[in-house]
PDB file of C-alpha atoms in Angstrom:
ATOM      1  CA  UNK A   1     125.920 167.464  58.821  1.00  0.00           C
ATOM      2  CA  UNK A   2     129.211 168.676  60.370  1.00  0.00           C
ATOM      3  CA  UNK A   3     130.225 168.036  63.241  1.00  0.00           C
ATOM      4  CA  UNK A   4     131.934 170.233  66.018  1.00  0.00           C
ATOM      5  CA  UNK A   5     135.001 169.353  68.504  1.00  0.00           C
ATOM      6  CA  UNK A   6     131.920 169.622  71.164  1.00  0.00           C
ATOM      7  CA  UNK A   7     130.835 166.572  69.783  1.00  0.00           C
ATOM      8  CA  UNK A   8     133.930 164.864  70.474  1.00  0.00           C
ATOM      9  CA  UNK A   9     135.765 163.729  73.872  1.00  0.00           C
ATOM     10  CA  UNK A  10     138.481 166.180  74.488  1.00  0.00           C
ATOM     11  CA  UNK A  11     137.889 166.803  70.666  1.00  0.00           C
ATOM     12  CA  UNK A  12     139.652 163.886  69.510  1.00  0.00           C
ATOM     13  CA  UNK A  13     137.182 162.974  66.053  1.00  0.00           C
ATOM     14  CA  UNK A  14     137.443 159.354  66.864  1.00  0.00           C
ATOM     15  CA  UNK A  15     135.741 159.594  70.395  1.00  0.00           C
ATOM     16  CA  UNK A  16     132.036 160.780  69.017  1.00  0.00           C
ATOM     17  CA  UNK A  17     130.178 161.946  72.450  1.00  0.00           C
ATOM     18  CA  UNK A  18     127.067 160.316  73.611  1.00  0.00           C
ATOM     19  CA  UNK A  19     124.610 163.692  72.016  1.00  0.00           C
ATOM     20  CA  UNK A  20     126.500 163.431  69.139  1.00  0.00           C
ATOM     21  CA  UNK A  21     124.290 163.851  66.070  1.00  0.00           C
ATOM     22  CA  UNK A  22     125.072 161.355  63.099  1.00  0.00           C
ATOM     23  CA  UNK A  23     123.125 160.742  59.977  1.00  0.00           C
ATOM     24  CA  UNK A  24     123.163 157.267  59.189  1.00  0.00           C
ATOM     25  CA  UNK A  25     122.616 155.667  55.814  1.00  0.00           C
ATOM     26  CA  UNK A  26     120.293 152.187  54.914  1.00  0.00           C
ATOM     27  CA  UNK A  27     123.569 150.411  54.790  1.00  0.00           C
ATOM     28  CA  UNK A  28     125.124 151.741  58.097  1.00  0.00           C
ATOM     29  CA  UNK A  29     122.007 150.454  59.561  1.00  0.00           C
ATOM     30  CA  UNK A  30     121.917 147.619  57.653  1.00  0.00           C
ATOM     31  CA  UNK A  31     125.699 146.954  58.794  1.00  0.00           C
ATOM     32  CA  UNK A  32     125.123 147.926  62.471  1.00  0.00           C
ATOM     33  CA  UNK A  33     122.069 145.841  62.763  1.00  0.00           C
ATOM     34  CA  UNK A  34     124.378 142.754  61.674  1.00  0.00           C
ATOM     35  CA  UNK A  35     127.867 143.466  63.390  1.00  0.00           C
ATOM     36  CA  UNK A  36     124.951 143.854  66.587  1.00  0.00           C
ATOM     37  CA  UNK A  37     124.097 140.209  65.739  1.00  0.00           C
ATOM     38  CA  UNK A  38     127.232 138.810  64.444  1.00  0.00           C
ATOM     39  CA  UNK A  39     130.707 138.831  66.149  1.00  0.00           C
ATOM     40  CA  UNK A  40     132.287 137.619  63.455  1.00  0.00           C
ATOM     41  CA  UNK A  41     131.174 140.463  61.567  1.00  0.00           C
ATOM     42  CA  UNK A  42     132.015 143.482  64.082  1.00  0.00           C
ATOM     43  CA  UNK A  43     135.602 141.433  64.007  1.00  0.00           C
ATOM     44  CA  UNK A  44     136.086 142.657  60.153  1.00  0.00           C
ATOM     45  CA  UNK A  45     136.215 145.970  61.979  1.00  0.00           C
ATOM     46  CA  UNK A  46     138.170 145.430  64.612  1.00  0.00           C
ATOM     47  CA  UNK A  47     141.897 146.509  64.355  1.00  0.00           C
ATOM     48  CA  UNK A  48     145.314 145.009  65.877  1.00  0.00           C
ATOM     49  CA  UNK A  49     148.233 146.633  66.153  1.00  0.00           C
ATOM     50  CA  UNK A  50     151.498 144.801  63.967  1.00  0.00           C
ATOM     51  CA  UNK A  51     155.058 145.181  65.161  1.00  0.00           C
ATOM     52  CA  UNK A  52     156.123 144.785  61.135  1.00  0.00           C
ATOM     53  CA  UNK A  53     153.243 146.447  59.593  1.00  0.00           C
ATOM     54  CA  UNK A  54     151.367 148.629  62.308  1.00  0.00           C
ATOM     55  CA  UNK A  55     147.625 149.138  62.439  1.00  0.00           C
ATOM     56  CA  UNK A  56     145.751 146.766  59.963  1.00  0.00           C
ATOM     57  CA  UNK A  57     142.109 145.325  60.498  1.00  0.00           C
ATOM     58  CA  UNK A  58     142.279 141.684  62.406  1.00  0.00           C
ATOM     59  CA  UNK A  59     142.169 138.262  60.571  1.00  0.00           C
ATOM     60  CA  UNK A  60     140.529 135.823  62.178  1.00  0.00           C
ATOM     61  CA  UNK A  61     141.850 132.008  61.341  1.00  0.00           C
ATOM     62  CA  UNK A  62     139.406 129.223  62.059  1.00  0.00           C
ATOM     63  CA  UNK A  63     140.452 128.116  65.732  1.00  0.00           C
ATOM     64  CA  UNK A  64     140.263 131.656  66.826  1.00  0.00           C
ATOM     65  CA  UNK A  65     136.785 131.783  64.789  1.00  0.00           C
ATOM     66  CA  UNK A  66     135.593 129.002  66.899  1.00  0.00           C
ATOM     67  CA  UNK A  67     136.993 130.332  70.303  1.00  0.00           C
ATOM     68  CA  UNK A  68     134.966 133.886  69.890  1.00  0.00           C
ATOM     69  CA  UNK A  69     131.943 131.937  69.324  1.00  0.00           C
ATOM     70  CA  UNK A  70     132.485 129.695  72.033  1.00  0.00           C
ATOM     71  CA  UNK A  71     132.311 133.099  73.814  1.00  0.00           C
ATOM     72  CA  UNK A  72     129.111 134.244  72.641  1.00  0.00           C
ATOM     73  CA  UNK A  73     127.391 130.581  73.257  1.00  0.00           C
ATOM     74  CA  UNK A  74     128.678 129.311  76.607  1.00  0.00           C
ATOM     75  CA  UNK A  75     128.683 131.163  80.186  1.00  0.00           C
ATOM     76  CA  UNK A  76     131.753 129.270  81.196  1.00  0.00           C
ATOM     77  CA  UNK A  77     134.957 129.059  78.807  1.00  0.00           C
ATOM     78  CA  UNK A  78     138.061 127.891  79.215  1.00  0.00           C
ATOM     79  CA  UNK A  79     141.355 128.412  76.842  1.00  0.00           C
ATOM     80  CA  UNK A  80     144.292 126.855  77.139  1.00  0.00           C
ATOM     81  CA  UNK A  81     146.636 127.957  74.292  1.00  0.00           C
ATOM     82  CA  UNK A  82     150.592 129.080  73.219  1.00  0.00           C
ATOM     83  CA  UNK A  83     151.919 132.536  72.690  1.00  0.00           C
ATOM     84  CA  UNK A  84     151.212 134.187  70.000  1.00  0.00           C
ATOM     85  CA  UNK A  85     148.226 132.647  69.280  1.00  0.00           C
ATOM     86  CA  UNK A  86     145.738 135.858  69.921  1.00  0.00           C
ATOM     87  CA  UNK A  87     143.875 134.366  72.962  1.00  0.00           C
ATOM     88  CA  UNK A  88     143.779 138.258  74.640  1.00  0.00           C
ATOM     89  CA  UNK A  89     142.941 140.101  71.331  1.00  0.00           C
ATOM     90  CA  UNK A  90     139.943 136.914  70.959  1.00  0.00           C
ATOM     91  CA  UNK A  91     138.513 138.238  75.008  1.00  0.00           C
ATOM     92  CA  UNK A  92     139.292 142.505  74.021  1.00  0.00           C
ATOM     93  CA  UNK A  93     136.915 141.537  70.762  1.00  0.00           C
ATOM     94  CA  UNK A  94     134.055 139.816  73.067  1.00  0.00           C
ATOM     95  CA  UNK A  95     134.645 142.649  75.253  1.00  0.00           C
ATOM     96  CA  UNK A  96     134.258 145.732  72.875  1.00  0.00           C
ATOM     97  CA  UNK A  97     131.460 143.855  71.146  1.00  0.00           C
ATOM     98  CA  UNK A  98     129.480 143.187  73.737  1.00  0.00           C
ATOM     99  CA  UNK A  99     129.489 147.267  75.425  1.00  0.00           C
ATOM    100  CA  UNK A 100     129.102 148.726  71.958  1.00  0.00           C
ATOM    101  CA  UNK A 101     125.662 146.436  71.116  1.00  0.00           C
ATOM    102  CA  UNK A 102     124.306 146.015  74.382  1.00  0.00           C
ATOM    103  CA  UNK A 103     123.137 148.517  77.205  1.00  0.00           C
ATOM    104  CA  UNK A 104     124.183 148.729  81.032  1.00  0.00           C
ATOM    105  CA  UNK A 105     126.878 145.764  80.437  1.00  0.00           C
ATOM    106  CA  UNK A 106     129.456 145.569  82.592  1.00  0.00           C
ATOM    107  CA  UNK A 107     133.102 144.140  81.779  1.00  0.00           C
ATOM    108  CA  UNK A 108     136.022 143.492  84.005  1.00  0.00           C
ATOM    109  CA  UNK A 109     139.867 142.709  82.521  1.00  0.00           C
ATOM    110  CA  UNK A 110     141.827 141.146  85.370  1.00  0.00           C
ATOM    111  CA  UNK A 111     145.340 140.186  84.460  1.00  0.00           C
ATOM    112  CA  UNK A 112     148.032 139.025  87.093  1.00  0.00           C
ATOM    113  CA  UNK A 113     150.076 142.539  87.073  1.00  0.00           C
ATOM    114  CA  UNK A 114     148.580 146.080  86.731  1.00  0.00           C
ATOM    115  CA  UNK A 115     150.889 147.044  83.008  1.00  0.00           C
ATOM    116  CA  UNK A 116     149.386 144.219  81.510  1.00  0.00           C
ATOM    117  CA  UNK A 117     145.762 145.290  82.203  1.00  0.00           C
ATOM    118  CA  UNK A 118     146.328 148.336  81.507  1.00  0.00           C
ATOM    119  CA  UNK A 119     147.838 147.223  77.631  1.00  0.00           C
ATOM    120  CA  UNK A 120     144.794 144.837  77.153  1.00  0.00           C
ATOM    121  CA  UNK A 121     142.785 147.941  78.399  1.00  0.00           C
ATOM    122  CA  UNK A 122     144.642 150.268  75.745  1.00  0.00           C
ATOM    123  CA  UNK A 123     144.217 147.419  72.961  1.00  0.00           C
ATOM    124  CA  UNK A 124     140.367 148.010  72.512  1.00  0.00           C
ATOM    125  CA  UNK A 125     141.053 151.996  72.962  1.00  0.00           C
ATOM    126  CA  UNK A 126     142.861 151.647  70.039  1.00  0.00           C
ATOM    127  CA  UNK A 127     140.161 149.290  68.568  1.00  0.00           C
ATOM    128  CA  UNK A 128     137.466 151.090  69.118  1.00  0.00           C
ATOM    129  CA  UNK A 129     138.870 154.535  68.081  1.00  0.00           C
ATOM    130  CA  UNK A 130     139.341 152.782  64.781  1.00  0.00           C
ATOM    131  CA  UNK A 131     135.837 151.983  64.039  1.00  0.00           C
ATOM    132  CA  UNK A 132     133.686 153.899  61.969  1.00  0.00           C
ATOM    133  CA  UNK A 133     132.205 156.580  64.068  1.00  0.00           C
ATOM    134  CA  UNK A 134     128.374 155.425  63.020  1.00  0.00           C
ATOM    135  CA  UNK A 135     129.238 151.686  64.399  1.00  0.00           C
ATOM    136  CA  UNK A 136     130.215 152.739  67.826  1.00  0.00           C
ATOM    137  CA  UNK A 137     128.020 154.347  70.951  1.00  0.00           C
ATOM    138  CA  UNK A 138     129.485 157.863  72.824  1.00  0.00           C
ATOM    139  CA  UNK A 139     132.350 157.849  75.364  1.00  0.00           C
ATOM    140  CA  UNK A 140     131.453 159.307  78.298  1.00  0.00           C
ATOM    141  CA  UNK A 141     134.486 158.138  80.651  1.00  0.00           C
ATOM    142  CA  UNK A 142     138.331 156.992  79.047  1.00  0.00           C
ATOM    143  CA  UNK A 143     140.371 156.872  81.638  1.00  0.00           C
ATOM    144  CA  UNK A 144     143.593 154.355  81.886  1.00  0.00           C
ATOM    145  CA  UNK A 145     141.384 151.824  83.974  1.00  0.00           C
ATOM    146  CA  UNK A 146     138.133 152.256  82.935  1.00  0.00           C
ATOM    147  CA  UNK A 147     135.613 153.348  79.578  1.00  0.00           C
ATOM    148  CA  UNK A 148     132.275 154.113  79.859  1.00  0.00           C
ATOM    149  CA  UNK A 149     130.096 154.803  77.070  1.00  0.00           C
ATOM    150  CA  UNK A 150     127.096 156.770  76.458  1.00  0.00           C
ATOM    151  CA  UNK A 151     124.898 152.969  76.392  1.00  0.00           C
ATOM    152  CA  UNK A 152     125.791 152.828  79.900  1.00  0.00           C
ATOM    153  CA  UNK A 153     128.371 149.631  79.278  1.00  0.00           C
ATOM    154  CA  UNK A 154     131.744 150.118  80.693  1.00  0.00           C
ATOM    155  CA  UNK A 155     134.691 147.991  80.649  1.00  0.00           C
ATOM    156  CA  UNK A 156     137.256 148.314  83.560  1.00  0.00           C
ATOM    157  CA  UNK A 157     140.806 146.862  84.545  1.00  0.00           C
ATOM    158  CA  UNK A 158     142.083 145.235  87.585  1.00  0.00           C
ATOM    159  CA  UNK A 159     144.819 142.827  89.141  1.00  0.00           C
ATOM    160  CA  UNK A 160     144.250 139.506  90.428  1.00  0.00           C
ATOM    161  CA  UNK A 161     143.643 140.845  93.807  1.00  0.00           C
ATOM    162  CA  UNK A 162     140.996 139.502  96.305  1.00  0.00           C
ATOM    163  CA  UNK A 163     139.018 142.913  96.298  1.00  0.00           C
ATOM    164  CA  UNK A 164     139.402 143.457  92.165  1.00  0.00           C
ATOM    165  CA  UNK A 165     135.483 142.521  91.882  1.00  0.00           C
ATOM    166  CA  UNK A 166     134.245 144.479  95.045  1.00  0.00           C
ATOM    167  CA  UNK A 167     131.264 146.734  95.020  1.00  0.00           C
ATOM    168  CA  UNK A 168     131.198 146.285  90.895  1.00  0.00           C
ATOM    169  CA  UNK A 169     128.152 144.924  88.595  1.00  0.00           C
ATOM    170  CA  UNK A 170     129.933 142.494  86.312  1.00  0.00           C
ATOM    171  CA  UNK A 171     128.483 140.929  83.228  1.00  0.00           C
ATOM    172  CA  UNK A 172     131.448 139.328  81.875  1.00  0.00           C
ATOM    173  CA  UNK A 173     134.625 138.840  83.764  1.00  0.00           C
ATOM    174  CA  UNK A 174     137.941 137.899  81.901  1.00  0.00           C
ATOM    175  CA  UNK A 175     141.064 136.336  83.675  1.00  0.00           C
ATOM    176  CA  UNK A 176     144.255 136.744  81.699  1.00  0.00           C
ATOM    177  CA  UNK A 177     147.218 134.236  82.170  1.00  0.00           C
ATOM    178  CA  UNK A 178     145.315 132.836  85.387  1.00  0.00           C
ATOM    179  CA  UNK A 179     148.095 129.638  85.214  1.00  0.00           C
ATOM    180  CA  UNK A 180     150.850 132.405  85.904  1.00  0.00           C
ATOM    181  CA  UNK A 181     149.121 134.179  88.692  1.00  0.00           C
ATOM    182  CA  UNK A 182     150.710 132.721  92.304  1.00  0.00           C
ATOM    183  CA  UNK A 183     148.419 130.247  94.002  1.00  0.00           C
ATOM    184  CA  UNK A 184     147.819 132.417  97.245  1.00  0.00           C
ATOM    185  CA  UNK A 185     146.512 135.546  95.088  1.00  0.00           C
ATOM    186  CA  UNK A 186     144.314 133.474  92.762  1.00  0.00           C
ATOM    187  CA  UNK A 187     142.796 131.733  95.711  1.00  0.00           C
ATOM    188  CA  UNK A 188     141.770 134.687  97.023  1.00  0.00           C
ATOM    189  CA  UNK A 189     140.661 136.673  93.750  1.00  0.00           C
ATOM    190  CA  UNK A 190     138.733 133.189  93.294  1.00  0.00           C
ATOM    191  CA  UNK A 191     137.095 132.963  96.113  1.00  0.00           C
ATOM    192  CA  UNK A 192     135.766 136.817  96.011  1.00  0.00           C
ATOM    193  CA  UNK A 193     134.866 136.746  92.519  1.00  0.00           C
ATOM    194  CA  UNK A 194     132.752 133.245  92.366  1.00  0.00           C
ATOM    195  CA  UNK A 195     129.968 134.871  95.014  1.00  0.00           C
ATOM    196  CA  UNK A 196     129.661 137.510  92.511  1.00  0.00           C
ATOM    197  CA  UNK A 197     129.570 135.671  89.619  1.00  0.00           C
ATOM    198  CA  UNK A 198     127.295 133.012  90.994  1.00  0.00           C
ATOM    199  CA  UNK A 199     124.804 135.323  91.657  1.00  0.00           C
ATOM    200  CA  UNK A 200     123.509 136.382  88.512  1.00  0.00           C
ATOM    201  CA  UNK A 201     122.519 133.418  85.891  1.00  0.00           C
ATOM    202  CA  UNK A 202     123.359 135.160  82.965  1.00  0.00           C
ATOM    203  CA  UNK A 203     127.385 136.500  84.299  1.00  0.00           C
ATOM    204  CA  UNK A 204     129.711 135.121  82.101  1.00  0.00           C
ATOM    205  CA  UNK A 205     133.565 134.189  83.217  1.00  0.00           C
ATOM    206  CA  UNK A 206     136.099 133.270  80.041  1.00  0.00           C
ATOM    207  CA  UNK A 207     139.628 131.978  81.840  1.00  0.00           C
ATOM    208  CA  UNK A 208     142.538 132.454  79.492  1.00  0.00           C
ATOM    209  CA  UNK A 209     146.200 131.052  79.545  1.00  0.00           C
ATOM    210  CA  UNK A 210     149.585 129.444  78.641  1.00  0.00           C
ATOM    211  CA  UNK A 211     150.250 126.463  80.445  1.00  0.00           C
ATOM    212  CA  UNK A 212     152.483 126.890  83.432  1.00  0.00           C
ATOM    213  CA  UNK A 213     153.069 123.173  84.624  1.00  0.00           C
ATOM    214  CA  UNK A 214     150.310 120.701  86.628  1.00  0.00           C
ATOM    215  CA  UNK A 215     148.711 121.675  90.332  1.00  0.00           C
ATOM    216  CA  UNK A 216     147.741 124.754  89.871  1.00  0.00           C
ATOM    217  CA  UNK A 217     143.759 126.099  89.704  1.00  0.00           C
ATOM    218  CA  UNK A 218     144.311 126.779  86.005  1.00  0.00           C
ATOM    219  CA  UNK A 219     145.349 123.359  85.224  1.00  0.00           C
ATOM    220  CA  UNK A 220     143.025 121.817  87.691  1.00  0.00           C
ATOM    221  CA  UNK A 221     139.695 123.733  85.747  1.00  0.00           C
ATOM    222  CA  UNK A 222     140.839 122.865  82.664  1.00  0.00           C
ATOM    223  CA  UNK A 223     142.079 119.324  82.998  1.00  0.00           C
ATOM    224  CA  UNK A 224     138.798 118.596  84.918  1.00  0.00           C
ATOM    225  CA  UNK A 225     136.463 120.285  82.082  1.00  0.00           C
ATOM    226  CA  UNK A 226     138.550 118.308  79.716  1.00  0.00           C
ATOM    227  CA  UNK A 227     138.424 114.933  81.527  1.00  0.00           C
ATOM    228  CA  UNK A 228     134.640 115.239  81.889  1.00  0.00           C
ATOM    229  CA  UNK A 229     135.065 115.593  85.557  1.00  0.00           C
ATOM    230  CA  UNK A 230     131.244 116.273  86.805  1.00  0.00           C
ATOM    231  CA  UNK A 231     132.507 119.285  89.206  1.00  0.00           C
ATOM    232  CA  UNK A 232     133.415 120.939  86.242  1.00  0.00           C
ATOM    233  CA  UNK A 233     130.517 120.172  83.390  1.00  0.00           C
ATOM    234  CA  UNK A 234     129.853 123.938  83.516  1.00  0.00           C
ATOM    235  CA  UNK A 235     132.876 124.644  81.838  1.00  0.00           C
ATOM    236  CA  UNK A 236     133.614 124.931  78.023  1.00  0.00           C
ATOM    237  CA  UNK A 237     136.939 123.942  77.317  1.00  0.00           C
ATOM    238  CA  UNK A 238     138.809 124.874  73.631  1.00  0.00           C
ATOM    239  CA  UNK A 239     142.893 124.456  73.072  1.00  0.00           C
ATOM    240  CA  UNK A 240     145.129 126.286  70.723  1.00  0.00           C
TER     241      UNK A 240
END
C-alpha cells in the first residue's frame, strides 16, 4: 500500500501519523510483539549518533546491559558512573521503549540546564525517526520540549526547577547529572517531585550522574543505598 505525505507529520516519511495505514507482515508482528517484551531487543534498533562515524545502531556492553534491566525491574534506580560511559543514552532507551509499547505513559527528562534537556530530548527524536516505521506508534505532537504519540504516551523536558513536575501525570521521571545540580535547586525540585512520585505505586524515578565530591543529595542517596542504610532500601544502586 502506498502511502501519502498526509500520512506523515509535516510529511517527513519517518514520522508515520497516528491513522496511518501499514500492512504488517508475521515477522513484523512477530518482532514487535518481542521488542514490546524485551528491551534488550528494541535496543538492536535503537540508534546513537558517532562523532567519528555518525549514525550507527547502539551496542550495548554488559554493564550497560545490566543497568537497562535494572530499569525495567526496580521502581527506584540509582547510577553512579564516568563520562562517556552512556548512562543518558541507557535512560533515552527506557524512555522511548516504554511510550512506544505502552499506552497513556507519561515521561519526564529533567536535566540541571534547559540545552541539555533539550539534546537528551533530540537524542530519542533522532532514535525514534530511525526505527522502522511498523515498530513505532504515530506522532501526534514533536515539539522541542515535548512528543506525544498517537498511544497517548508522551515524553517531555524540563530543568531542575521546583515547579518542573507541576500539574503533569508522570510515569517515569529521569534526573540527569543530579550530583551537578546546586543544592538549593535540587532541594526544591526534590521536595516537589517526591509528593508526586509517592503517590502512585507503580511511578518510577531512575537518578543518573558523575560524581561531584561528598555532601551533596546525590552522594547522600547513593552512598546510603550502597551502605545498606534502611532509609534508603528502596533504592537500586548500579556503578559504572
Amino acid at each position: 500500500m502506498k502511502q501519502t505525505e498526509r500520512e506523515f507529520y509535516l510529511g517527513d516519511k519517518n514520522l508515520p501519523v497516528g491513522d496511518v495505514k501499514q500492512e504488517y507482515t508475521p515477522k513484523m508482528i512477530k518482532e514487535m510483539i518481542a521488542c514490546s517484551q524485551d528491551i534488550i531487543k528494541f535496543s538492536k534498533y535503537f540508534y546513537i549518533t558517532s562523532l567519528e562515524r555518525g549514525k550507527e545502531k547502539i551496542k550495548l556492553y554488559r554493564p550497560q546491559k545490566r543497568i537497562i534491566k535494572a530499569f525495567v525491574k526496580h521502581r527506584f534506580n540509582i547510577i553512579l558512573s564516568s563520562r562517556q560511559s552512556g548512562k543518558t543514552t541507557l535512560t533515552t532507551i527506557y524512555a522511548l521503549w516504554i511510550t512506544c509499547f505502552q499506552k497513556d505513559k507519561g515521561v519526564l527528562l529533567v536535566a540541571n540546564k534547559e540545552d541539555t534537556a533539550k539534546e537528551i530530548l533530540s537524542r530519542i527524536k533522532m532514535a525514534y525517526e530511525q526505527l522502522p516505521n511498523w515498530l513505532k506508534p504515530g506522532v501526534e505532537e514533536w515539539a522541542k520540549t515535548e512528543v506525544k504519540f498517537s498511544n497517548d504516551s508522551r515524553i517531555r523536558i524540563s530543568t531542575t526547577s521546583s515547579s518542573a513536575a507541576r500539574g503533569l501525570s508522570i510515569n517515569v521521571c529521569v534526573i540527569d547529572e543530579m550530583a551537578h545540580v546546586p543544592d538549593y535547586i535540587i532541594k526544591d525540585f526534590w521536595n516537589s517531585v517526591i509528593p508526586i512520585i509517592s503517590s502512585s505505586n507503580s511511578t518510577k524515578l531512575f537518578v543518573v550522574s558523575t560524581p561531584n565530591g561528598a555532601g551533596n543529595l546525590f552522594h547522600k542517596i547513593y552512598s546510603g543505598a550502597e551502605r545498606g542504610d534502611p532509609k534508603f532500601s528502596q533504592w537500586h544502586h548500579e556503578r559504572v
